[in-house]
Coordinates of C-alpha atoms and ligand atoms in Angstrom, one line a residue:
M84 CA 194.6 -16.5 192.7
W85 CA 193.9 -19.6 194.9
L86 CA 195.7 -21.7 197.4
E87 CA 193.9 -25.0 197.4
D88 CA 194.3 -27.4 200.3
V89 CA 197.8 -26.1 200.8
G90 CA 200.1 -27.5 203.5
L91 CA 203.6 -26.7 204.2
R92 CA 206.4 -28.1 206.4
Y93 CA 209.9 -27.0 206.0
H94 CA 211.4 -30.4 206.6
R95 CA 210.3 -33.9 205.6
R96 CA 209.5 -34.9 209.2
G97 CA 209.1 -31.4 210.5
P98 CA 205.9 -29.9 211.9
W99 CA 203.2 -28.6 209.6
V100 CA 203.4 -24.8 209.6
L101 CA 200.3 -24.6 207.5
R102 CA 197.6 -27.3 207.0
Q103 CA 195.0 -27.6 204.3
V104 CA 194.7 -23.8 203.7
T105 CA 192.2 -22.9 201.0
V106 CA 192.0 -19.2 200.3
R107 CA 191.4 -17.0 197.4
V108 CA 192.3 -13.4 196.6
A109 CA 190.6 -11.8 193.6
A110 CA 191.8 -9.2 191.1
G111 CA 191.6 -5.7 192.7
E112 CA 191.6 -7.1 196.2
A113 CA 194.0 -6.4 199.1
V114 CA 194.4 -8.8 202.0
V115 CA 196.2 -8.0 205.3
V116 CA 197.6 -11.2 206.9
G117 CA 197.8 -11.1 210.7
G118 CA 198.7 -13.6 213.4
R119 CA 201.1 -13.9 216.3
N120 CA 204.9 -14.2 215.8
G121 CA 205.8 -17.5 214.2
A122 CA 202.2 -18.2 213.2
G123 CA 203.1 -18.7 209.6
K124 CA 202.4 -15.3 208.0
S125 CA 205.7 -15.1 206.0
T126 CA 205.3 -18.8 205.1
L127 CA 201.8 -18.1 203.6
L128 CA 203.1 -15.0 201.7
Q129 CA 206.0 -16.9 200.3
L130 CA 203.7 -19.7 199.1
A131 CA 201.5 -17.1 197.4
A132 CA 204.5 -15.3 195.8
G133 CA 206.0 -18.6 194.6
V134 CA 209.1 -18.3 196.7
L135 CA 208.1 -21.5 198.5
R136 CA 206.4 -24.5 197.0
P137 CA 203.6 -26.2 198.9
S138 CA 204.4 -29.6 200.5
R139 CA 200.8 -30.4 199.7
G140 CA 198.0 -28.8 197.7
R141 CA 198.2 -26.3 194.9
V142 CA 198.5 -22.7 194.1
L143 CA 196.4 -21.8 191.1
D144 CA 196.0 -18.8 188.8
R145 CA 199.1 -16.9 190.1
P146 CA 199.5 -13.8 187.9
A147 CA 202.5 -13.8 185.6
V148 CA 204.2 -10.8 187.2
V149 CA 204.7 -11.1 191.0
G150 CA 206.3 -8.4 193.1
W151 CA 207.8 -9.9 196.2
V152 CA 209.1 -7.8 199.1
P153 CA 210.7 -9.9 201.8
E154 CA 210.6 -8.8 205.4
R155 CA 214.4 -8.2 205.3
F156 CA 215.9 -7.1 202.0
P157 CA 218.9 -9.3 201.3
A158 CA 221.5 -6.4 201.1
E159 CA 224.6 -8.6 201.2
Q160 CA 225.0 -8.4 197.4
P161 CA 227.9 -6.7 195.5
F162 CA 225.8 -4.1 193.7
T163 CA 225.2 -0.4 193.9
V164 CA 221.5 0.7 194.2
D165 CA 221.5 1.7 190.5
G166 CA 223.3 -1.5 189.3
Y167 CA 220.9 -3.7 191.3
L168 CA 217.7 -2.1 190.1
A169 CA 218.9 -2.0 186.5
A170 CA 219.8 -5.7 186.7
M171 CA 216.4 -6.5 188.2
A172 CA 214.6 -4.5 185.6
R173 CA 216.5 -6.4 182.8
I174 CA 215.6 -9.7 184.5
A175 CA 212.0 -8.6 184.6
G176 CA 212.2 -8.2 180.8
L177 CA 212.4 -4.4 180.4
S178 CA 214.3 -3.0 177.4
P179 CA 217.4 -0.9 178.1
A180 CA 215.5 2.3 177.5
A181 CA 212.6 1.3 179.7
T182 CA 215.0 0.1 182.3
E183 CA 216.7 3.5 182.6
R184 CA 213.4 5.3 182.7
T185 CA 211.8 3.0 185.2
V186 CA 214.7 2.9 187.5
R187 CA 215.0 6.7 187.5
R188 CA 211.3 7.0 188.3
W189 CA 211.4 4.7 191.3
V190 CA 214.6 6.1 192.6
D191 CA 213.1 9.6 192.6
R192 CA 209.8 8.4 194.0
L193 CA 211.4 6.5 196.9
G194 CA 214.0 9.2 197.7
L195 CA 216.9 7.0 196.7
G196 CA 218.6 9.6 194.6
P197 CA 221.5 10.2 197.1
F198 CA 222.2 6.5 197.3
R199 CA 222.3 5.6 193.6
T200 CA 226.0 4.7 193.6
V201 CA 226.1 3.4 197.2
R202 CA 226.6 -0.4 197.6
L203 CA 223.6 -2.3 199.0
A204 CA 225.6 -3.6 201.9
Q205 CA 226.3 0.0 203.1
L206 CA 222.7 1.1 203.2
S207 CA 220.7 1.6 206.4
K208 CA 217.9 -1.0 206.9
G209 CA 215.2 1.5 205.9
T210 CA 217.0 2.5 202.7
A211 CA 217.6 -1.1 201.8
Q212 CA 213.9 -1.7 202.4
K213 CA 213.1 1.0 199.9
V214 CA 215.3 -0.7 197.3
G215 CA 213.3 -3.9 198.1
L216 CA 210.1 -2.1 197.4
A217 CA 211.4 -0.6 194.2
Q218 CA 212.5 -3.9 192.7
A219 CA 209.0 -5.3 193.3
V220 CA 207.2 -2.7 191.2
L221 CA 209.6 -2.2 188.3
R222 CA 207.1 -4.1 186.2
P223 CA 203.5 -3.5 187.3
P224 CA 202.8 -6.7 189.3
G225 CA 199.6 -8.6 188.9
L226 CA 200.3 -9.8 192.5
L227 CA 202.2 -7.7 195.0
V228 CA 203.3 -9.5 198.2
L229 CA 204.7 -7.4 201.0
D230 CA 206.1 -9.0 204.1
E231 CA 205.9 -6.4 206.9
P232 CA 206.5 -3.6 204.5
W233 CA 206.4 -0.8 207.1
E234 CA 209.3 -2.2 209.1
G235 CA 212.2 0.2 209.2
L236 CA 210.8 2.7 206.7
D237 CA 210.9 6.4 207.4
A238 CA 207.6 8.4 207.7
A239 CA 207.6 9.5 204.0
A240 CA 208.1 5.9 202.7
R241 CA 205.5 4.6 205.1
E242 CA 203.0 6.8 203.4
L243 CA 204.1 5.5 200.1
V244 CA 203.2 1.9 200.8
P245 CA 199.4 2.4 200.7
Q246 CA 199.8 4.5 197.5
L247 CA 201.7 1.6 195.8
V248 CA 199.0 -0.8 197.0
D249 CA 196.3 1.4 195.6
E250 CA 198.1 1.6 192.2
V251 CA 198.4 -2.1 191.9
L252 CA 194.7 -2.6 192.8
A253 CA 193.6 0.1 190.4
D254 CA 195.5 -1.8 187.6
G255 CA 193.5 -4.9 188.5
G256 CA 196.2 -6.6 190.6
S257 CA 196.0 -8.2 194.0
V258 CA 198.0 -7.4 197.1
L259 CA 198.9 -9.5 200.1
V260 CA 200.5 -7.7 203.1
S261 CA 201.6 -9.2 206.4
D262 CA 201.3 -7.0 209.5
H263 CA 202.0 -7.7 213.1
R264 CA 202.1 -4.1 214.2
G265 CA 198.5 -3.2 213.5
E266 CA 199.3 -0.9 210.5
T267 CA 196.3 -2.4 208.8
V268 CA 194.4 0.8 209.4
R269 CA 196.5 2.3 206.5
L270 CA 194.8 0.0 204.1
P271 CA 191.1 0.7 204.4
G272 CA 188.9 -1.8 202.6
A273 CA 191.5 -4.6 202.7
R274 CA 190.3 -8.1 203.7
E275 CA 191.9 -9.5 206.9
W276 CA 193.2 -13.0 207.2
L277 CA 194.4 -14.4 210.5
V278 CA 196.9 -17.3 210.6
V279 CA 196.1 -19.5 213.7
D280 CA 197.3 -23.0 214.4
G281 CA 198.2 -23.7 210.8
A282 CA 194.9 -22.5 209.4
V283 CA 193.8 -19.2 207.8
V284 CA 190.6 -17.7 209.0
E285 CA 189.0 -14.5 207.6
R286 CA 188.0 -11.8 210.0
P287 CA 184.6 -10.5 209.0
P288 CA 184.7 -6.9 207.9
S289 CA 183.7 -4.6 210.8
G290 CA 180.2 -3.3 210.6
E291 CA 179.1 -6.0 208.2
A292 CA 177.7 -8.5 210.8
A293 CA 174.4 -8.9 209.0
V294 CA 174.2 -11.8 206.6
A295 CA 172.0 -12.6 203.5
V296 CA 170.9 -16.0 202.4
V297 CA 171.2 -16.8 198.6
E298 CA 169.7 -19.8 196.9
L299 CA 171.6 -21.2 193.9
E300 CA 170.7 -23.9 191.4
V301 CA 173.8 -25.9 190.4
P302 CA 174.2 -29.0 188.0
V303 CA 174.8 -32.0 190.3
G304 CA 178.1 -32.7 188.5
Q305 CA 179.4 -29.2 189.4
L306 CA 178.3 -29.4 193.0
P307 CA 181.5 -30.3 194.8
A308 CA 183.5 -27.8 192.8
T309 CA 180.9 -25.0 193.4
V310 CA 180.7 -25.8 197.1
A311 CA 184.5 -25.7 197.4
R312 CA 184.7 -22.4 195.5
L313 CA 182.1 -20.8 197.7
R314 CA 183.9 -21.9 200.8
A315 CA 187.2 -20.7 199.4
E316 CA 185.6 -17.3 198.9
G317 CA 184.6 -17.2 202.5
H318 CA 180.9 -18.0 202.2
H319 CA 179.2 -20.4 204.5
V320 CA 177.4 -23.2 202.8
L321 CA 174.6 -24.0 205.1
R322 CA 172.7 -26.7 203.3
V323 CA 172.5 -28.6 200.0
R324 CA 169.1 -29.9 198.8
G325 CA 168.6 -32.8 196.5
Q326 CA 171.3 -35.0 197.9
S327 CA 171.4 -37.1 200.9
A328 CA 174.2 -35.3 202.8
P329 CA 175.7 -31.9 202.3
P330 CA 179.4 -32.1 201.4
E331 CA 181.1 -31.3 204.7
A332 CA 178.6 -28.6 205.6
T333 CA 180.2 -26.2 208.1
G334 CA 177.4 -24.1 209.5
P335 CA 174.0 -24.6 211.1
A336 CA 171.1 -25.5 208.7
T337 CA 168.6 -22.7 208.2
G338 CA 165.3 -23.3 206.4
P339 CA 165.0 -24.7 202.9
S340 CA 167.9 -22.8 201.2
S341 CA 170.6 -24.7 199.3
E342 CA 173.8 -22.6 198.8
V343 CA 174.1 -19.8 201.3
A344 CA 176.4 -16.9 201.2
R345 CA 177.3 -14.7 204.2
Ligands
LIG161 N1 213.4 -21.8 206.7 C1 212.7 -22.4 207.8 N2 213.1 -23.6 208.2 C2 212.5 -24.1 209.3 N3 211.4 -23.6 209.9 C3 211.1 -22.3 209.5 C4 211.7 -21.7 208.4 N4 211.1 -20.5 208.3 C5 210.1 -20.4 209.2 N5 210.1 -21.5 210.0 C6 209.2 -21.8 211.1 O1 207.9 -21.8 210.6 C7 207.0 -21.2 211.5 C8 206.3 -20.0 210.9 O2 207.3 -19.0 210.5 P1 206.9 -17.7 209.8 O3 208.2 -16.9 209.6 O4 206.1 -18.0 208.6 O5 206.0 -16.9 210.8 P2 205.5 -15.4 210.9 O6 204.1 -15.5 211.4 O7 205.8 -14.7 209.7 O8 206.4 -14.9 212.1 P3 206.9 -13.4 212.4 O9 205.8 -12.5 212.8 O10 207.9 -13.6 213.6 O11 207.6 -12.9 211.2 C9 207.9 -20.7 212.7 O12 207.8 -21.8 213.7 C10 209.3 -20.7 212.2 O13 210.2 -21.0 213.2

């Protein structure tokens, strides 16, 4: 899935929260999104999940099934836990039999058994968060977006979050997780994005400071699109041969290479 030149402001004349963000997350990849309070992490996640529409730019190739877990589960709804999850399963397109089976499985897995007939508004924050997690995975998501998923969860449920992430990745899905408490360590192998001043920068993986230079041959007509894609994937395009000026080259030129990946 791609965000291409995405900008967002909440109001017509309001400040740009995100500007010209181009990022890509591939199938089977997890990304942890960091940044200070108010930097725009939730905004980025909501754009990826399709909860917000970009003010500018496009979101491309979003998987058909998106699981979205907001930072705070909206518990002010007149449903019991069972009733809510069953309704969400039906909305997600599950048959009545699959709905019953799936809801039971997630209720058991998340330890929600004692709360099945309790109304959402009467749940503690942590238990409501578990309901929020369950509704996002009733159908295996191609993209799972978790906004601060560890907030308010008990120890057992905190351990479950990385398991859910691994299961989505193993099924070929992608996962985006925001984290301002440094729980990233629970998701080894995840990429890290940092939201700073309306932009998204990728933190290089630790221990991978060494870079390699790769030369590519590209039909001239495909050059702008190829350069854009390489950059979106986090590569540094150092130099383009065979045309007068590199399209917005971002790094220092090194030797005779054309397209260069980090
Ligand atoms: N619905 C909204 N209307 C107007 N401004 C908003 C809205 N939601 C967020 N903002 C503003 O957008 C900016 C980014 O907010 P966002 O919630 O995306 O940041 P965040 O990095 O997730 O913060 P936190 O770590 O505190 O959750 C902030 O200045 C915030 O006040």
